[in-house]
CSV table of C-alpha atoms in Angstrom, one decimal:
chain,number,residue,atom,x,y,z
A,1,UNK,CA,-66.7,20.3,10.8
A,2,UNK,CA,-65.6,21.3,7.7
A,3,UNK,CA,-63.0,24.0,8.6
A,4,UNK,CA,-60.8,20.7,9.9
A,5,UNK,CA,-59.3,19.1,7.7
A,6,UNK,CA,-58.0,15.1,8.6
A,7,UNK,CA,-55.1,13.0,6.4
A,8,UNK,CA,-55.5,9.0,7.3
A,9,UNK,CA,-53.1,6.7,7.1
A,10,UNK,CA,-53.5,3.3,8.0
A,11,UNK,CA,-50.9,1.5,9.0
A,12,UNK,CA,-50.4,-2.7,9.5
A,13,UNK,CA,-49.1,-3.1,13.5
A,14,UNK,CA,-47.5,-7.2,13.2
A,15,UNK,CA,-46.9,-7.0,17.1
A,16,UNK,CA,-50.6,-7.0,17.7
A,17,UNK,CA,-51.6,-8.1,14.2
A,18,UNK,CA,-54.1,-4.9,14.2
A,19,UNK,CA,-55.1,-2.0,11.6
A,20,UNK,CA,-53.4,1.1,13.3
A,21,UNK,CA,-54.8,5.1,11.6
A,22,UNK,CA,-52.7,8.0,12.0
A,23,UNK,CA,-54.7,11.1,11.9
A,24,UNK,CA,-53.7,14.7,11.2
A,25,UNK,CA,-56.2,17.2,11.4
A,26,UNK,CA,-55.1,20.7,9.8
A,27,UNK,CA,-57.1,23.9,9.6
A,28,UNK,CA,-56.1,26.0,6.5
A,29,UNK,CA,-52.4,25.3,6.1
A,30,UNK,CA,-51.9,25.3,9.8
A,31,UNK,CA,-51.4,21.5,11.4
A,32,UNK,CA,-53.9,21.3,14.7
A,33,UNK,CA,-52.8,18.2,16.1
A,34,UNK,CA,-52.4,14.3,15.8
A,35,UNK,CA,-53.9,10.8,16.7
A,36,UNK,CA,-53.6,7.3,16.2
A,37,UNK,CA,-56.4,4.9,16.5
A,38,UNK,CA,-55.5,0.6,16.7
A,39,UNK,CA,-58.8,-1.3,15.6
A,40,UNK,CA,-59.2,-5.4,16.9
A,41,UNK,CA,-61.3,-8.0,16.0
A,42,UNK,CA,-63.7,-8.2,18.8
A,43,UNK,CA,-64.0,-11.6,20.8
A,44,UNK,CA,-67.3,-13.5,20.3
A,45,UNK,CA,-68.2,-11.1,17.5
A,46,UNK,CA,-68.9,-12.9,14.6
A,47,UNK,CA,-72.4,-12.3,12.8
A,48,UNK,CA,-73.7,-14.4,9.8
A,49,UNK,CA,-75.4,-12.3,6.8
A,50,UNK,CA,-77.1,-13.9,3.9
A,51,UNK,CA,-76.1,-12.3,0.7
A,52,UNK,CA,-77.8,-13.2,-2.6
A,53,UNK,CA,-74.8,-14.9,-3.7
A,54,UNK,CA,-73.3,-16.9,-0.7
A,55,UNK,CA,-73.1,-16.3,3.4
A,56,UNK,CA,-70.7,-14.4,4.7
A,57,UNK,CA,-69.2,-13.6,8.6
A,58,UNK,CA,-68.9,-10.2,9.4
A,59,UNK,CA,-66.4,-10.0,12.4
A,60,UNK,CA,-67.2,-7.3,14.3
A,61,UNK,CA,-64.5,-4.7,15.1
A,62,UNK,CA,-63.7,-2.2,18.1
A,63,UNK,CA,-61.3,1.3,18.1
A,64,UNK,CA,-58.8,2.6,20.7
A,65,UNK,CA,-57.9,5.9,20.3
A,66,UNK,CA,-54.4,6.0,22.0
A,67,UNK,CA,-53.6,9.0,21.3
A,68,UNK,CA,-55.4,12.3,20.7
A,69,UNK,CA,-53.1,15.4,20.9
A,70,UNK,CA,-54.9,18.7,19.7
A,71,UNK,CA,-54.2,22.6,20.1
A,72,UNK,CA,-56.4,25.0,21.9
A,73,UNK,CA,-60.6,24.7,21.7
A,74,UNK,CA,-60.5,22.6,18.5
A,75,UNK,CA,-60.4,19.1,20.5
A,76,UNK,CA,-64.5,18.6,20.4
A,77,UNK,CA,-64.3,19.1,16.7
A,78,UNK,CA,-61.6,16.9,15.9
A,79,UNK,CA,-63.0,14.2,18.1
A,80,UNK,CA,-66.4,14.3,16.0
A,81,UNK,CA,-64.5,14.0,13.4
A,82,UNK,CA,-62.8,11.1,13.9
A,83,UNK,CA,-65.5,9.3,15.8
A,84,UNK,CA,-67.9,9.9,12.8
A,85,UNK,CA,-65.2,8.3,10.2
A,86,UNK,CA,-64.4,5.3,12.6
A,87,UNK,CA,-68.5,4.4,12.8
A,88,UNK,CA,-68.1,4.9,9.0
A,89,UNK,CA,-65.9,2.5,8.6
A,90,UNK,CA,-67.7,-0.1,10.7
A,91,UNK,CA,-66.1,0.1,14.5
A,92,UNK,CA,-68.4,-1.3,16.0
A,93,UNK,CA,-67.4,0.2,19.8
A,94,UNK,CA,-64.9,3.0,20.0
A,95,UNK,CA,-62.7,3.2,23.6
A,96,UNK,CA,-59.8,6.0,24.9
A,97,UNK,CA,-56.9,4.5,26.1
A,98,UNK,CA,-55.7,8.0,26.2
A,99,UNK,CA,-55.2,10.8,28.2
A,100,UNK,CA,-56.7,14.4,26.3
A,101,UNK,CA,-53.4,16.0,26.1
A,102,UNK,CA,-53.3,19.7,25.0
A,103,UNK,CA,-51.0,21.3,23.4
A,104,UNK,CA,-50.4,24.9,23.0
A,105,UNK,CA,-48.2,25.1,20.1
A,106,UNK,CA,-46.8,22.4,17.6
């Protein structure tokens, strides 16, 4: 995983009031492709914690990977890669609302 390289930006969507990531994955100085993730609060998802200071909600959180454009064989690896930064970053589900699209050059 560590021949890939992945930029994040996130990005604040007020038409859906969601978190929205743009990814570029790179390998060397070559761009490999592109995706953008939106993140929602999910419905009933709220889970109490007890802290040593006060209790706090912790709203639990899903992905959608709407796009996912990547060039040649590299497509597994990239999707590891993301997948593994958006359980990271506490997604609790992760969905495609994509359709693998490959491209051949960029």
């Amino acid at each position: 995983m560590k021949s890939i390289s992945m930029k994040v930006n996130p990005l604040y969507s007020d038409v859906d009031l969601s978190i929205v990531f743009q990814f570029e994955f790179t390998k060397g100085d070559c761009k490999v492709g592109e995706a953008m993730v939106s993140t929602y609060s999910m419905d009933n998802g709220v889970t109490y914690r007890k802290s040593l200071l006060v209790p706090a909600a912790k709203v639990d959180k899903c992905a959608v990977i709407d796009q996912f454009d990547i060039i040649g064989d590299l497509e597994e690896l990239c999707m590891k890669k993301l997948q593994h930064f958006l359980k990271v970053i506490g997604m609790k589900e992760i969905h495609a609302g994509y359709e693998l699209n490959r491209k051949e050059s960029m």
